[in-house]
Amino acid sequence: VTDPWGRTSPAAAENGAFYMTLTNSSNTDDMLLSASTDACGMVELHEMYDKGDGVMGMRPVEGGSIQVPAGGSTELKPGGLHVMCMMKQIDFEAGTEIPLTLTFENAGEMEVTAVIRDN
């Protein structure tokens, strides 16, 4: 997992999102099954999609997991796949470090720290 980060959001905003690159150096496909953090009341794996007429929507990923191909990587980025933080428990201010636990089907649990930044 490289460059885990989240975007700043106002204190009044209930939700936030985390982004990162997931790399799988094994010869077996893996799946990000879930993520958790005390900074959020609920965490889901989400994707952006085209609702038509140029309108974008957001929804939980189909099947509830994100594939990370063998010998490849999957990018979680604004406008695409992301870890959705609902019911924020803290303010997402620039420089804040938020611990996340990522759970993979094969790699198991991985602890990472997402840094909140302006962008």
Coordinates of N, CA and C in Angstrom, one line a residue:
V1 N 0.9 -1.2 0.0 CA 0.0 0.0 0.0 C 0.9 1.2 0.0
T2 N 0.7 2.1 -1.0 CA 1.5 3.3 -1.1 C 0.7 4.5 -1.1
D3 N 1.2 5.6 -0.5 CA 0.6 6.9 -0.5 C -0.8 7.0 0.0
P4 N -1.2 6.4 1.1 CA -2.6 6.5 1.6 C -2.8 8.0 2.1
W5 N -3.9 8.6 1.6 CA -4.2 9.9 1.9 C -5.7 10.2 1.9
G6 N -6.1 11.3 2.5 CA -7.5 11.7 2.5 C -7.5 13.2 2.2
R7 N -8.6 13.7 1.7 CA -8.8 15.1 1.4 C -9.4 15.8 2.6
T8 N -8.9 17.1 2.8 CA -9.5 17.9 3.8 C -11.0 18.1 3.6
S9 N -11.7 18.2 4.6 CA -13.1 18.5 4.5 C -13.6 19.3 5.7
P10 N -14.6 20.1 5.5 CA -15.0 21.0 6.7 C -15.6 20.1 7.8
A11 N -15.5 20.7 9.0 CA -15.9 20.0 10.2 C -17.4 19.6 10.1
A12 N -18.2 20.4 9.4 CA -19.6 20.1 9.2 C -19.9 19.0 8.3
A13 N -18.9 18.6 7.5 CA -19.1 17.5 6.5 C -19.2 16.2 7.3
E14 N -20.2 15.4 7.0 CA -20.3 14.1 7.7 C -19.4 13.0 7.1
N15 N -19.0 13.1 5.8 CA -18.2 12.1 5.2 C -16.9 12.6 4.7
G16 N -16.0 11.6 4.4 CA -14.7 11.8 3.8 C -14.3 10.6 3.0
A17 N -13.1 10.7 2.4 CA -12.7 9.5 1.6 C -11.2 9.4 1.7
F18 N -10.7 8.2 1.5 CA -9.3 7.8 1.5 C -8.9 7.2 0.2
Y19 N -7.7 7.5 -0.2 CA -7.2 7.1 -1.5 C -5.8 6.5 -1.3
M20 N -5.4 5.6 -2.2 CA -4.1 5.0 -2.1 C -3.8 4.1 -3.3
T21 N -2.7 3.5 -3.4 CA -2.4 2.5 -4.5 C -2.1 1.2 -3.8
L22 N -2.9 0.2 -4.2 CA -2.7 -1.2 -3.7 C -1.9 -2.0 -4.7
T23 N -0.8 -2.5 -4.2 CA 0.1 -3.3 -5.1 C 0.2 -4.7 -4.6
N24 N 0.1 -5.7 -5.5 CA 0.1 -7.1 -5.2 C 1.3 -7.7 -5.9
S25 N 2.4 -8.0 -5.1 CA 3.6 -8.6 -5.7 C 3.5 -10.1 -5.8
S26 N 2.4 -10.7 -5.3 CA 2.3 -12.2 -5.4 C 1.8 -12.7 -6.8
N27 N 1.8 -14.0 -7.0 CA 1.3 -14.5 -8.2 C -0.1 -15.0 -8.1
T28 N -0.9 -14.5 -7.1 CA -2.3 -14.8 -6.9 C -3.1 -13.5 -6.8
D29 N -4.2 -13.4 -7.5 CA -5.1 -12.2 -7.3 C -5.5 -12.1 -5.8
D30 N -5.6 -10.9 -5.4 CA -6.1 -10.6 -4.0 C -7.3 -9.7 -4.1
M31 N -8.0 -9.5 -3.0 CA -9.1 -8.6 -2.9 C -9.1 -7.8 -1.6
L32 N -9.3 -6.5 -1.7 CA -9.5 -5.7 -0.5 C -10.9 -5.9 -0.1
L33 N -11.1 -6.5 1.1 CA -12.4 -6.9 1.5 C -13.1 -5.8 2.4
S34 N -12.3 -5.1 3.1 CA -12.8 -4.1 4.0 C -11.8 -3.1 4.5
A35 N -12.2 -2.0 5.1 CA -11.3 -1.1 5.8 C -12.0 -0.6 7.0
S36 N -11.2 -0.3 8.0 CA -11.8 0.3 9.3 C -10.9 1.3 9.9
T37 N -11.5 2.2 10.7 CA -10.8 3.2 11.4 C -11.7 3.8 12.5
D38 N -11.2 4.1 13.6 CA -11.9 4.8 14.7 C -12.4 6.2 14.3
A39 N -11.8 6.7 13.2 CA -12.1 8.1 12.8 C -13.4 8.2 12.1
C40 N -14.0 7.0 11.8 CA -15.3 7.0 11.0 C -16.3 6.1 11.7
G41 N -17.5 6.5 11.7 CA -18.6 5.6 12.3 C -18.8 4.4 11.4
M42 N -18.6 4.5 10.1 CA -18.8 3.4 9.2 C -17.9 3.6 8.0
V43 N -17.3 2.5 7.5 CA -16.4 2.6 6.4 C -16.9 1.6 5.3
E44 N -16.9 2.0 4.0 CA -17.3 1.2 2.9 C -16.4 1.4 1.8
L45 N -16.2 0.4 0.9 CA -15.5 0.5 -0.3 C -16.4 1.0 -1.4
H46 N -16.1 2.1 -2.0 CA -17.0 2.8 -3.0 C -16.3 3.0 -4.3
E47 N -17.2 3.3 -5.3 CA -16.8 3.7 -6.6 C -17.6 4.8 -7.1
M48 N -17.1 5.6 -8.0 CA -17.8 6.7 -8.7 C -18.3 6.0 -10.0
Y49 N -19.5 6.4 -10.5 CA -20.0 5.9 -11.8 C -20.8 7.0 -12.5
D50 N -21.0 6.8 -13.8 CA -21.7 7.8 -14.6 C -23.2 7.4 -14.5
K51 N -24.0 8.3 -14.0 CA -25.4 8.1 -13.9 C -26.1 8.5 -15.2
G52 N -25.4 9.0 -16.1 CA -26.0 9.5 -17.4 C -26.1 11.0 -17.4
D53 N -26.2 11.6 -18.6 CA -26.3 13.0 -18.7 C -25.2 13.8 -18.0
G54 N -24.0 13.2 -17.9 CA -22.9 13.9 -17.3 C -22.9 14.0 -15.8
V55 N -23.9 13.2 -15.2 CA -24.0 13.3 -13.7 C -23.2 12.1 -13.1
M56 N -22.4 12.3 -12.2 CA -21.6 11.2 -11.5 C -22.3 10.9 -10.2
G57 N -22.3 9.6 -9.9 CA -22.9 9.1 -8.6 C -21.8 8.3 -7.9
M58 N -22.1 7.9 -6.7 CA -21.2 7.1 -5.9 C -22.0 5.9 -5.3
R59 N -21.4 4.8 -5.2 CA -22.1 3.6 -4.7 C -21.0 2.6 -4.1
P60 N -21.5 1.7 -3.2 CA -20.6 0.7 -2.8 C -20.1 -0.2 -4.0
V61 N -18.9 -0.7 -4.0 CA -18.4 -1.5 -5.1 C -19.2 -2.8 -5.2
E62 N -19.4 -3.2 -6.4 CA -20.1 -4.4 -6.7 C -19.4 -5.6 -6.1
G63 N -20.1 -6.4 -5.3 CA -19.5 -7.6 -4.7 C -18.8 -7.2 -3.3
G64 N -18.8 -5.9 -3.1 CA -18.3 -5.4 -1.8 C -16.7 -5.5 -1.6
S65 N -16.0 -5.8 -2.7 CA -14.5 -5.8 -2.5 C -13.9 -5.2 -3.8
I66 N -12.6 -4.9 -3.7 CA -11.8 -4.3 -4.7 C -10.7 -5.3 -5.1
Q67 N -10.6 -5.7 -6.4 CA -9.6 -6.6 -6.8 C -8.3 -6.0 -7.0
V68 N -7.2 -6.7 -6.6 CA -5.9 -6.3 -6.8 C -5.2 -7.4 -7.5
P69 N -4.9 -7.3 -8.9 CA -4.5 -8.4 -9.7 C -3.1 -8.9 -9.3
A70 N -2.8 -10.1 -9.5 CA -1.5 -10.7 -9.2 C -0.4 -9.9 -10.1
G71 N 0.6 -9.6 -9.4 CA 1.7 -8.8 -10.1 C 1.3 -7.5 -10.6
G72 N 0.2 -6.9 -10.1 CA -0.3 -5.6 -10.5 C -0.7 -4.7 -9.4
S73 N -1.4 -3.6 -9.8 CA -1.8 -2.7 -8.8 C -3.2 -2.1 -9.1
T74 N -3.8 -1.6 -8.1 CA -5.1 -1.0 -8.3 C -5.0 0.4 -7.6
E75 N -5.4 1.4 -8.3 CA -5.3 2.8 -7.8 C -6.7 3.2 -7.2
L76 N -6.7 3.6 -6.0 CA -7.9 4.3 -5.4 C -7.7 5.8 -5.5
K77 N -8.5 6.5 -6.2 CA -8.3 7.9 -6.5 C -9.6 8.7 -6.6
P78 N -9.5 10.0 -6.5 CA -10.7 10.8 -6.6 C -11.3 10.6 -8.0
G79 N -12.6 10.4 -8.0 CA -13.4 10.2 -9.2 C -13.4 8.7 -9.6
G80 N -12.9 7.8 -8.7 CA -12.9 6.4 -9.0 C -13.1 5.6 -7.8
L81 N -12.4 4.5 -7.6 CA -12.5 3.7 -6.4 C -11.9 4.5 -5.2
H82 N -12.5 4.3 -4.0 CA -12.0 4.9 -2.8 C -12.6 4.2 -1.6
V83 N -12.0 4.5 -0.4 CA -12.5 4.0 0.9 C -13.3 5.2 1.4
M84 N -14.6 4.9 1.6 CA -15.6 6.0 2.0 C -15.7 6.0 3.5
C85 N -15.5 7.1 4.1 CA -15.6 7.3 5.6 C -17.0 8.0 5.8
M86 N -17.9 7.3 6.5 CA -19.2 7.9 6.8 C -19.2 8.2 8.3
M87 N -19.9 9.2 8.6 CA -20.1 9.7 10.0 C -18.7 9.9 10.6
K88 N -18.0 10.9 10.1 CA -16.6 11.2 10.6 C -16.7 11.5 12.1
Q89 N -15.7 11.0 12.8 CA -15.6 11.2 14.2 C -14.6 12.3 14.6
I90 N -13.8 12.8 13.6 CA -12.8 13.8 13.8 C -12.9 14.7 12.5
D91 N -12.3 15.9 12.7 CA -12.1 16.8 11.6 C -11.0 16.3 10.7
F92 N -11.2 16.4 9.4 CA -10.1 16.1 8.4 C -9.4 17.3 8.0
E93 N -8.4 17.7 8.9 CA -7.6 18.9 8.7 C -6.3 18.5 8.1
A94 N -5.7 19.3 7.2 CA -4.4 19.1 6.6 C -3.4 18.7 7.7
G95 N -2.6 17.6 7.4 CA -1.6 17.1 8.3 C -2.1 16.1 9.3
T96 N -3.4 15.9 9.5 CA -3.9 14.9 10.4 C -3.6 13.5 9.9
E97 N -3.1 12.6 10.8 CA -2.8 11.3 10.4 C -3.9 10.3 11.0
I98 N -4.4 9.5 10.1 CA -5.5 8.6 10.5 C -5.1 7.2 10.2
P99 N -5.1 6.4 11.3 CA -4.7 5.0 11.1 C -5.9 4.2 10.5
L100 N -5.6 3.4 9.5 CA -6.6 2.5 8.8 C -6.2 1.1 8.9
T101 N -7.1 0.2 9.1 CA -6.8 -1.2 9.0 C -7.5 -1.7 7.7
L102 N -6.7 -2.2 6.8 CA -7.2 -2.8 5.5 C -7.2 -4.3 5.7
T103 N -8.2 -5.0 5.2 CA -8.3 -6.4 5.3 C -8.4 -7.0 3.9
F104 N -7.4 -7.8 3.6 CA -7.3 -8.4 2.2 C -7.7 -9.9 2.4
E105 N -8.2 -10.5 1.3 CA -8.5 -11.9 1.3 C -7.3 -12.8 1.5
N106 N -6.2 -12.5 0.8 CA -5.0 -13.3 1.0 C -3.9 -12.7 1.9
A107 N -3.7 -11.4 1.7 CA -2.6 -10.8 2.5 C -3.0 -10.5 4.0
G108 N -4.3 -10.7 4.3 CA -4.7 -10.5 5.7 C -4.9 -9.0 6.0
E109 N -4.7 -8.7 7.3 CA -4.8 -7.3 7.8 C -3.5 -6.5 7.6
M110 N -3.7 -5.3 7.2 CA -2.5 -4.4 7.0 C -2.9 -3.1 7.7
E111 N -2.0 -2.6 8.5 CA -2.2 -1.2 9.1 C -1.4 -0.2 8.3
V112 N -2.1 0.9 8.0 CA -1.5 2.0 7.2 C -2.0 3.3 7.9
T113 N -1.3 4.4 7.6 CA -1.7 5.7 8.1 C -1.9 6.6 6.9
A114 N -3.2 7.1 6.9 CA -3.5 8.1 5.8 C -3.3 9.5 6.3
V115 N -2.6 10.3 5.5 CA -2.4 11.7 5.9 C -3.4 12.6 5.1
I116 N -4.1 13.4 5.9 CA -5.0 14.3 5.3 C -4.3 15.5 4.6
R117 N -4.7 15.8 3.4 CA -4.0 16.9 2.7 C -5.0 17.7 1.8
D118 N -4.6 18.9 1.4 CA -5.4 19.7 0.5 C -5.1 19.4 -0.9
N119 N -6.0 18.7 -1.6 CA -6.0 18.4 -3.0 C -7.0 17.4 -3.5

